[in-house]
mmCIF file of C-alpha atoms in Angstrom:
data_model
loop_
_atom_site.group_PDB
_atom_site.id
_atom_site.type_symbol
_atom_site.label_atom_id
_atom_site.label_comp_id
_atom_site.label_asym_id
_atom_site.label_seq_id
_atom_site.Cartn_x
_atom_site.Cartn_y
_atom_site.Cartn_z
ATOM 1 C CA UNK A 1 -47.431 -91.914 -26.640
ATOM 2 C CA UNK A 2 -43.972 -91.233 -25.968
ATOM 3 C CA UNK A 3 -42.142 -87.975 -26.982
ATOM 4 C CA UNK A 4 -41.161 -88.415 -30.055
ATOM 5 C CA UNK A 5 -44.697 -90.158 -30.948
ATOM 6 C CA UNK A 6 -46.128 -86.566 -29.521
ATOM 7 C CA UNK A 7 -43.878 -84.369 -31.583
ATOM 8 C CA UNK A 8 -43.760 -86.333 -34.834
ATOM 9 C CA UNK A 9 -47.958 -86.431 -34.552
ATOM 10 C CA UNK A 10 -48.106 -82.527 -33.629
ATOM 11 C CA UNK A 11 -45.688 -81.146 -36.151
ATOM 12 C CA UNK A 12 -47.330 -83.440 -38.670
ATOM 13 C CA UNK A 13 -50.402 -81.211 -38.656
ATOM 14 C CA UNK A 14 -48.610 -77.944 -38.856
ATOM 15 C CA UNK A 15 -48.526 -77.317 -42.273
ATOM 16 C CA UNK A 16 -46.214 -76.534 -44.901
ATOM 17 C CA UNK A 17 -46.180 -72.919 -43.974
ATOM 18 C CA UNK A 18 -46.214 -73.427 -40.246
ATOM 19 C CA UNK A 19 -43.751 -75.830 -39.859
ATOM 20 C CA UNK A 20 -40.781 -73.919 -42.200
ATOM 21 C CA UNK A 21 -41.906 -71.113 -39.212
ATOM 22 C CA UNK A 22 -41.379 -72.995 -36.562
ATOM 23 C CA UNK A 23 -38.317 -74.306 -38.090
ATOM 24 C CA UNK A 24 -36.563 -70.721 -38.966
ATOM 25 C CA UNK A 25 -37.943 -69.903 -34.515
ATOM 26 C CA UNK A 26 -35.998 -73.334 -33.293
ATOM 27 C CA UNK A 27 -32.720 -72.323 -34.870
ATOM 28 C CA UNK A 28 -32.719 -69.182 -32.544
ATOM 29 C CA UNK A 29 -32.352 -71.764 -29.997
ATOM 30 C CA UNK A 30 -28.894 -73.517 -29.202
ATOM 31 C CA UNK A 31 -27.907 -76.581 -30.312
ATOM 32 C CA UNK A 32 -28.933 -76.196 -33.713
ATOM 33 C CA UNK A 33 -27.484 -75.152 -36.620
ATOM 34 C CA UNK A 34 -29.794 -73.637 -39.521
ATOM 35 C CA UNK A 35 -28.166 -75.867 -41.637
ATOM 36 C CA UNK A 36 -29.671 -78.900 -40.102
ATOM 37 C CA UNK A 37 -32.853 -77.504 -40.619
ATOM 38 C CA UNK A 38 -33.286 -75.993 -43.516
ATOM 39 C CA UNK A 39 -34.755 -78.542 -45.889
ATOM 40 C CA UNK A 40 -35.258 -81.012 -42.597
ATOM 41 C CA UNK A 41 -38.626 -83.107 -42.225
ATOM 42 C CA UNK A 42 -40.561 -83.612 -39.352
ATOM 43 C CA UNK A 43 -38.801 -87.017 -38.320
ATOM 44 C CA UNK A 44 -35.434 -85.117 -39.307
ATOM 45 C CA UNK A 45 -36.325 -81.966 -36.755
ATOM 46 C CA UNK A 46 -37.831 -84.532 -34.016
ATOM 47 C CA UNK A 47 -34.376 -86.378 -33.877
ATOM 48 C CA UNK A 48 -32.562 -83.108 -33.336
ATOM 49 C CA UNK A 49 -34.980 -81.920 -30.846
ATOM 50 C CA UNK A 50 -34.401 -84.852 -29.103
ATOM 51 C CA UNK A 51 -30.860 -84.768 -29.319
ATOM 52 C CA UNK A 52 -30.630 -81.160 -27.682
ATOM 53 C CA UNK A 53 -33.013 -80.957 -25.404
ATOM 54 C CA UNK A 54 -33.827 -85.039 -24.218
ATOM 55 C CA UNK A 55 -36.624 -84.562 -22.338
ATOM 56 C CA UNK A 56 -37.474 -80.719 -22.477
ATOM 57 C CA UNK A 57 -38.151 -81.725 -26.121
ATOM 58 C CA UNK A 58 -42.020 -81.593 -25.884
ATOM 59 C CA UNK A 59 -42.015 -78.299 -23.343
ATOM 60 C CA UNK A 60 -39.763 -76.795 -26.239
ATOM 61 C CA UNK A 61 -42.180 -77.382 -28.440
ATOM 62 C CA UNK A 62 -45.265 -76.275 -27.166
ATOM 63 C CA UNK A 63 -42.911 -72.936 -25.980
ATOM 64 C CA UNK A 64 -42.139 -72.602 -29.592
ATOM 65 C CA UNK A 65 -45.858 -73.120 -30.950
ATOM 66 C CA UNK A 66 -47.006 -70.227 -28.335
ATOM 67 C CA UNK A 67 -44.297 -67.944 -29.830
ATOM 68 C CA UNK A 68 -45.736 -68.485 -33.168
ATOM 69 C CA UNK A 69 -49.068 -68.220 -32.336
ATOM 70 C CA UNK A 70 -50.174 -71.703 -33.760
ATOM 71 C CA UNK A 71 -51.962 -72.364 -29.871
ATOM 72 C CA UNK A 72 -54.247 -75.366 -31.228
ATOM 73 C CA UNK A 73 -51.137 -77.159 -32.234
ATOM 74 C CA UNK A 74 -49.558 -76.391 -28.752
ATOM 75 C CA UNK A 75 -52.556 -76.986 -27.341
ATOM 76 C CA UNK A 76 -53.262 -80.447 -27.870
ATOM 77 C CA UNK A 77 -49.197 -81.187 -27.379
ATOM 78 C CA UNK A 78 -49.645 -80.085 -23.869
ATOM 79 C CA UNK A 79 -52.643 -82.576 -23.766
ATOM 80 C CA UNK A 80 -50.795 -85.090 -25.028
ATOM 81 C CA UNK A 81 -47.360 -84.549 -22.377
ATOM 82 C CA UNK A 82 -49.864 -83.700 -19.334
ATOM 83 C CA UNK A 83 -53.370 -85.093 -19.573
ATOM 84 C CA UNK A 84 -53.589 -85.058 -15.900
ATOM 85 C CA UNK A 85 -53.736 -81.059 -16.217
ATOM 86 C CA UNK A 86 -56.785 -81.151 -18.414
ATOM 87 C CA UNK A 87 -59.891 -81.637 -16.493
ATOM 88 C CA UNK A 88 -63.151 -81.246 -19.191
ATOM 89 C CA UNK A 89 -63.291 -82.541 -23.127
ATOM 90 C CA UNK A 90 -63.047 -79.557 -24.094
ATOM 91 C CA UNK A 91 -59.860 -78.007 -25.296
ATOM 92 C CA UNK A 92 -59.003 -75.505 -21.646
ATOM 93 C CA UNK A 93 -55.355 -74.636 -21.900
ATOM 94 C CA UNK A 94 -54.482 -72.641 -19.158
ATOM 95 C CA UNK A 95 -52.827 -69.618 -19.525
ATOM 96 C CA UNK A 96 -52.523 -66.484 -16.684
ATOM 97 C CA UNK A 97 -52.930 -63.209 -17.628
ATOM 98 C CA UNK A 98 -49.568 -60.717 -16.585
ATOM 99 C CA UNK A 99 -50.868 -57.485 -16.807
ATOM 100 C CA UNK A 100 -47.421 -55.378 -16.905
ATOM 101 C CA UNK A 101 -49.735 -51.851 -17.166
ATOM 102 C CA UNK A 102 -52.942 -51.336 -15.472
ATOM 103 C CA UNK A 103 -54.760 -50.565 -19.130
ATOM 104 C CA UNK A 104 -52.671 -52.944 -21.369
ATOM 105 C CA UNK A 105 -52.347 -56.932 -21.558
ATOM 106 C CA UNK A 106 -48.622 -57.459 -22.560
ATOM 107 C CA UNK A 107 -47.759 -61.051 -22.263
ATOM 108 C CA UNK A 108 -49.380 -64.224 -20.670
ATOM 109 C CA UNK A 109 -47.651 -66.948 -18.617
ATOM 110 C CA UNK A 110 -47.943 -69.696 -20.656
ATOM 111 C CA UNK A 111 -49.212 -73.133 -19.006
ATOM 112 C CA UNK A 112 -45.926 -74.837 -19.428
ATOM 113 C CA UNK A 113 -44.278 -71.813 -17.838
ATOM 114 C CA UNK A 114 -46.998 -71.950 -14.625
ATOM 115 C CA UNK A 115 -46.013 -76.049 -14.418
ATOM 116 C CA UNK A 116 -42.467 -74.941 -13.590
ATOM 117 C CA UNK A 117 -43.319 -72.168 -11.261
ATOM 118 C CA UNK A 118 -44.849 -75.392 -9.155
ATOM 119 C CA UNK A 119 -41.867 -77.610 -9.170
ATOM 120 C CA UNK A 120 -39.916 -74.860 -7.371
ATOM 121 C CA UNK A 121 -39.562 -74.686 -3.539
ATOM 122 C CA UNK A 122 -41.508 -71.763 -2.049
ATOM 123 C CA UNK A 123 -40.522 -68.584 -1.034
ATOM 124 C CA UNK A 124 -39.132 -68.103 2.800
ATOM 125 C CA UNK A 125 -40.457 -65.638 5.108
ATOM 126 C CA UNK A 126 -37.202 -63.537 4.790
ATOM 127 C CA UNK A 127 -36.920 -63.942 0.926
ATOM 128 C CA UNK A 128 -40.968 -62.675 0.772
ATOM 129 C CA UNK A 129 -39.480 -59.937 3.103
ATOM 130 C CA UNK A 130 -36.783 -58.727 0.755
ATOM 131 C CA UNK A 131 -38.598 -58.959 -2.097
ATOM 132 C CA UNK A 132 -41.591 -56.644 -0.689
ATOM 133 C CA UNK A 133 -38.915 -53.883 -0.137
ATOM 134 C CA UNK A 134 -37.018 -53.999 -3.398
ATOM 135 C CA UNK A 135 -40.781 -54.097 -5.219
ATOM 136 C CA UNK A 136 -42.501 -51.710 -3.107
ATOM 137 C CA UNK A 137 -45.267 -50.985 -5.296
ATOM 138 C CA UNK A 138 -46.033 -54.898 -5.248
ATOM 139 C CA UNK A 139 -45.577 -55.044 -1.026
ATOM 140 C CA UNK A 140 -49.968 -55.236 -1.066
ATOM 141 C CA UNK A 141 -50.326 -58.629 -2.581
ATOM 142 C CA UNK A 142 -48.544 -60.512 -0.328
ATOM 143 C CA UNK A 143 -50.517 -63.082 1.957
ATOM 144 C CA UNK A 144 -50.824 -61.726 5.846
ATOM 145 C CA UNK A 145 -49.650 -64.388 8.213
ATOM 146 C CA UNK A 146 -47.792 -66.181 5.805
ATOM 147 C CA UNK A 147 -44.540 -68.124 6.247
ATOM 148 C CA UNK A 148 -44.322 -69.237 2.766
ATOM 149 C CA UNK A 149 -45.344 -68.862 -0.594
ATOM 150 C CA UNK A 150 -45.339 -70.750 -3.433
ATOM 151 C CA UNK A 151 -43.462 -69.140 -6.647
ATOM 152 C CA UNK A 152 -46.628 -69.180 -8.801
ATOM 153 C CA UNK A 153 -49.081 -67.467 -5.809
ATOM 154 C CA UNK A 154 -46.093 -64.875 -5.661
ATOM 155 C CA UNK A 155 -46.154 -64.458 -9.099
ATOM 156 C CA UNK A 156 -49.639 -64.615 -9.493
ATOM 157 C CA UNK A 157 -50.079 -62.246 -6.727
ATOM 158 C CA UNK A 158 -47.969 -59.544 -8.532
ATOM 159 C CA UNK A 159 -49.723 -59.693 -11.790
ATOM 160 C CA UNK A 160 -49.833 -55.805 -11.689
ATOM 161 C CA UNK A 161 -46.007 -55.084 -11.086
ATOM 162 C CA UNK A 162 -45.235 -52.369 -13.067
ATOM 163 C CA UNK A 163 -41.660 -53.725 -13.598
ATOM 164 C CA UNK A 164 -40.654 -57.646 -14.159
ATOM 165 C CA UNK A 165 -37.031 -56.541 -14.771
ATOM 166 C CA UNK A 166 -36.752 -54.758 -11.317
ATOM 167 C CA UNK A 167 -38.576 -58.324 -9.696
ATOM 168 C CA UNK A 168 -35.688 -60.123 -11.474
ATOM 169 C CA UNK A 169 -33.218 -58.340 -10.489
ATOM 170 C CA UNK A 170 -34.882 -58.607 -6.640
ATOM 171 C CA UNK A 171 -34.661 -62.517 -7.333
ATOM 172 C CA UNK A 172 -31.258 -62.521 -8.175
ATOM 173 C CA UNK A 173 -30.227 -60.469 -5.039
ATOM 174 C CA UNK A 174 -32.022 -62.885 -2.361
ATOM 175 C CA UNK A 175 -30.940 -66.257 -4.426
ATOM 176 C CA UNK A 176 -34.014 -67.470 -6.114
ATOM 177 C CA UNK A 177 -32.194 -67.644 -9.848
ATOM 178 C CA UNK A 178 -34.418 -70.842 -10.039
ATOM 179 C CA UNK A 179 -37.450 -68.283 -10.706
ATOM 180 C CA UNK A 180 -35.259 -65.978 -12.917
ATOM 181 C CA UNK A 181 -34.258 -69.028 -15.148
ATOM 182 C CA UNK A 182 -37.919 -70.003 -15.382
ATOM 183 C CA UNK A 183 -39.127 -66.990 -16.105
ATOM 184 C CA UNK A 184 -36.744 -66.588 -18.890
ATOM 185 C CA UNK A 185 -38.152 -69.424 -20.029
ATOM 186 C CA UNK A 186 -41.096 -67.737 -21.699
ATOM 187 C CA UNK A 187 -39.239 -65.988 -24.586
ATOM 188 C CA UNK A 188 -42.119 -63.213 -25.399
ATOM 189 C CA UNK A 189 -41.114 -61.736 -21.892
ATOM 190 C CA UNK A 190 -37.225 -61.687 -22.742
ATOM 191 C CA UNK A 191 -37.435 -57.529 -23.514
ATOM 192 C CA UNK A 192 -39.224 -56.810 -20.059
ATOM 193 C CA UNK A 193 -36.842 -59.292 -18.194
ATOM 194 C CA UNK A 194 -33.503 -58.347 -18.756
ATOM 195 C CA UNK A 195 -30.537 -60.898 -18.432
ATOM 196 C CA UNK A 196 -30.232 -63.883 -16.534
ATOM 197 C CA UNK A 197 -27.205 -62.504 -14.891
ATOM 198 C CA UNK A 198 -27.157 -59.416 -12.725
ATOM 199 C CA UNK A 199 -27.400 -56.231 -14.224
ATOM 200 C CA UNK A 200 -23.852 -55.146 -12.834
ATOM 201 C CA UNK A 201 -21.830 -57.789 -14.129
ATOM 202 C CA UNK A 202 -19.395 -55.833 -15.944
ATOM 203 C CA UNK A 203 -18.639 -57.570 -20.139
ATOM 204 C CA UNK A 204 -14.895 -58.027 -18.825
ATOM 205 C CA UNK A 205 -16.458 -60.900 -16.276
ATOM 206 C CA UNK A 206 -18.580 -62.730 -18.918
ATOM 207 C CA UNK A 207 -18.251 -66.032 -18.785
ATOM 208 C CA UNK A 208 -16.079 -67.906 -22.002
ATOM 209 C CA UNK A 209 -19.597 -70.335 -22.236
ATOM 210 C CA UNK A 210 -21.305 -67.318 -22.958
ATOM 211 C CA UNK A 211 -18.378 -65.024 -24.739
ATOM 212 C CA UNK A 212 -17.439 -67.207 -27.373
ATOM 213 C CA UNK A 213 -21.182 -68.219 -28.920
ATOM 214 C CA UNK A 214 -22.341 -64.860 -28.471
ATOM 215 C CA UNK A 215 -19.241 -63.299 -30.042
ATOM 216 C CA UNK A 216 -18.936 -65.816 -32.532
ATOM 217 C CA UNK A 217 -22.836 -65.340 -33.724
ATOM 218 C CA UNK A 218 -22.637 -61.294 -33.541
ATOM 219 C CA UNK A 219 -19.815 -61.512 -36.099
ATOM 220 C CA UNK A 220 -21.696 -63.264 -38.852
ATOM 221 C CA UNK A 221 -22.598 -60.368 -41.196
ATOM 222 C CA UNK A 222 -26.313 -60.299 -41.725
ATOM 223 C CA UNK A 223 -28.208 -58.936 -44.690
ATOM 224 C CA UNK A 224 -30.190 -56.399 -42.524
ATOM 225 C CA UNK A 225 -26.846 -55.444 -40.666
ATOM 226 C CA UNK A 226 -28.480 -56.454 -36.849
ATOM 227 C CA UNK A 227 -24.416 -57.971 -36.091
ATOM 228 C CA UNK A 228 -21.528 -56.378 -35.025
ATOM 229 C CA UNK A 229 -21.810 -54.176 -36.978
ATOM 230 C CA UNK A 230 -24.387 -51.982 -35.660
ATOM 231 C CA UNK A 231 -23.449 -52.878 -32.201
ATOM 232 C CA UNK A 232 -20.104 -50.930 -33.244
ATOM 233 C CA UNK A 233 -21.706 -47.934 -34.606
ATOM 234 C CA UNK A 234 -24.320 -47.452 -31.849
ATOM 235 C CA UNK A 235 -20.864 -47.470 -29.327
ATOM 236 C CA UNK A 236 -19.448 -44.988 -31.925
ATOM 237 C CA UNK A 237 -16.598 -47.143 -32.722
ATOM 238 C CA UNK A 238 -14.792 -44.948 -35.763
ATOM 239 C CA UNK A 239 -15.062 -46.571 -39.510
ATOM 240 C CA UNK A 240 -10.995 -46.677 -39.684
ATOM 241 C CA UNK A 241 -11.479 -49.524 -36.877
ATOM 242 C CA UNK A 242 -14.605 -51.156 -38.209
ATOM 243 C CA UNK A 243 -12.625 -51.488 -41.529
ATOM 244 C CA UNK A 244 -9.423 -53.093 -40.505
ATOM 245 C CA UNK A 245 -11.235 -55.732 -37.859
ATOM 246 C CA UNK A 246 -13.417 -56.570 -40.693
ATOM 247 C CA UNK A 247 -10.696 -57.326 -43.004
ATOM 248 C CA UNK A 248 -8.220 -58.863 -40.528
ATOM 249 C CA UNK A 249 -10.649 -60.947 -37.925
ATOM 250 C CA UNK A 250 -12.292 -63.660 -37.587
ATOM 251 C CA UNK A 251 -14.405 -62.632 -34.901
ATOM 252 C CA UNK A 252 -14.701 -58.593 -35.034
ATOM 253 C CA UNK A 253 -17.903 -58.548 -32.430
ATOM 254 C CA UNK A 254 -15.090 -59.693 -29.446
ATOM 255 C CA UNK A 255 -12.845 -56.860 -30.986
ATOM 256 C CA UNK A 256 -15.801 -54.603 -30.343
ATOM 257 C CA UNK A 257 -16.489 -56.055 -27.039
ATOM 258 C CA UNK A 258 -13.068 -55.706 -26.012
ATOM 259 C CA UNK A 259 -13.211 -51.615 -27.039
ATOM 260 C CA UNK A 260 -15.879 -51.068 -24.961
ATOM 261 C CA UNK A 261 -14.905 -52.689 -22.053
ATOM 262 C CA UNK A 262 -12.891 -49.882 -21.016
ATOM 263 C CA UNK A 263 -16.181 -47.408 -20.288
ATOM 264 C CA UNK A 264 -16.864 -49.377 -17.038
ATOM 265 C CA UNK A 265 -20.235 -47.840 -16.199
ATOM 266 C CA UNK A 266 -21.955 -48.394 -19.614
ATOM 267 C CA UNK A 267 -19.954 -52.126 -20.575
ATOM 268 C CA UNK A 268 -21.854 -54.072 -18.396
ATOM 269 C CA UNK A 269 -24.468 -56.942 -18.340
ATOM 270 C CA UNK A 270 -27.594 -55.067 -18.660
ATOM 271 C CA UNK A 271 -26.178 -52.183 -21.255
ATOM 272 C CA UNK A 272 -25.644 -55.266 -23.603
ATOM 273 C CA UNK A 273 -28.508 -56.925 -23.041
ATOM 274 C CA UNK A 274 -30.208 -53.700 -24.074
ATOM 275 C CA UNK A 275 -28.388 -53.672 -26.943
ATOM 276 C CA UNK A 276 -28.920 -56.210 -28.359
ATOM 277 C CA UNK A 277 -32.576 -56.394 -27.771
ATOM 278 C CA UNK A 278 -32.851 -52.586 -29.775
ATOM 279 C CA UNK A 279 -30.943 -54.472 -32.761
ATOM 280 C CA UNK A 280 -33.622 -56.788 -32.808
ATOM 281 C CA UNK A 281 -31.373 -60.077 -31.708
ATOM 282 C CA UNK A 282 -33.290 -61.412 -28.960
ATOM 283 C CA UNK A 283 -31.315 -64.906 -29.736
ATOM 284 C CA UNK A 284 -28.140 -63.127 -28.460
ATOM 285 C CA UNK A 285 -30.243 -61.347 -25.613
ATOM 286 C CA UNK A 286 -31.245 -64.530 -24.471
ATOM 287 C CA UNK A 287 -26.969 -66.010 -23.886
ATOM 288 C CA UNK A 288 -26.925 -62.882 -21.328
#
């Protein structure tokens, strides 16, 4: 079957219920405006998902399906887009546990997530190196004798790091944003991850790609009041201001970007990423 054979076929057996909840969980994602989905049917949402994301369409998907916990649906679609990886007639989708506490089981690497890990060149020697001394408390897991390592043993090896954001940030510093941007790729780890970018990177050097959507989508007033709003009363931006960007702007979240820029140490990358994660907008999170 070809992709959109898979998807139509897959979301066909959702259900009513399932499907309007995978629908409201792909509008998070870019490309897509709620509008287009709203009252869209399955051949209506296949075409769209195949207009955004050409041949990532499937992967989406199954990504999505996981997120929703509907796992027989994304279960068989990974059968379906990689039969090679299924070995037995009975349903075996892969998953690897990443235990983030020693007592607790927080999140899982999903099998579309470890099939990415393996398209990725492997570590060096001096990038295993660097890595071992900015995650100390991972430096046992390592392979003796070893000149490389592939990204999922590395990975699979550190499956009690007590901090993924601290091992992204460690990517970032020795060049591997290849592993960063597939790791990110596994939304239900987005709040232990942090940004894409570095931590560092003050607001006044984000990039217009990433400005302007996330701006633009902070400033549309929501019912529960997760927008710009509360980002401006959790910087303590007075009322008097709130008041006269609401009533005079089109976009008041860049005039309460543009306020906070000036406290250098707190306007950065990783501040807003925080932010926006504690107002419950992991969409935005996720443009960082």
């Amino acid at each position: 079957m070809n992709t959109g054979d898979i998807l139509r076929k897959n979301l066909d057996n959702l259900g009513k219920e399932n499907f309007k909840r995978f629908r409201v969980k792909l509008r998070e994602e870019k490309g897509i405006p709620w509008n287009a989905l709203e009252d869209a049917d399955v051949s209506d949402t296949v075409d769209k998902m195949m207009q955004v994301f050409v041949e990532e369409a499937v992967p989406k998907a199954i990504q999505i399906l996981e997120s929703i916990n509907v796992r027989d649906v994304a279960q068989e679609m990974s059968r379906e887009w990689n039969p090679d990886c299924f070995k037995s007639e009975e349903p075996n989708l892969e998953i690897d546990r990443l235990i983030i506490d020693d007592q607790e089981d927080v999140t899982l690497w999903t099998h579309v997530t470890l099939q990415r890990f393996e398209t990725l060149p492997d570590f060096t020697t001096n990038q295993i190196q660097a890595l071992q001394k900015e995650t100390g408390e991972c430096e046992e897991a390592t392979p003796e004798n070893s000149r490389s390592v592939s990204v999922r043993q590395f990975l699979d090896s550190r499956g009690r790091c007590s901090n993924l954001r601290r091992l992204c940030e460690a990517l970032k510093r020795v060049s591997r944003q290849d592993v960063v941007d597939v790791m990110h790729s596994q939304k239900t780890l987005l709040p232990q991850l942090g940004p894409k970018e570095k931590e560092e990177v003050k607001i006044n050097d984000l990039k217009f790609s990433v400005w302007h959507p996330l701006t633009v989508a902070l400033s549309v007033e929501r019912e529960d009041g997760h927008d710009w709003r509360w980002l401006a009363d959790k910087l303590g931006i007075p009322a008097t201001y709130r008041d006269l960007w609401r009533q005079n702007s089109d976009n008041p979240a860049e005039n309460v970007l543009n306020s906070w820029k000036i406290k250098i140490g707190e306007a950065t990358m990783g501040g807003l990423f925080d932010h926006m994660i504690a107002m419950g907008r992991e969409d935005l999170a996720d443009l960082l």
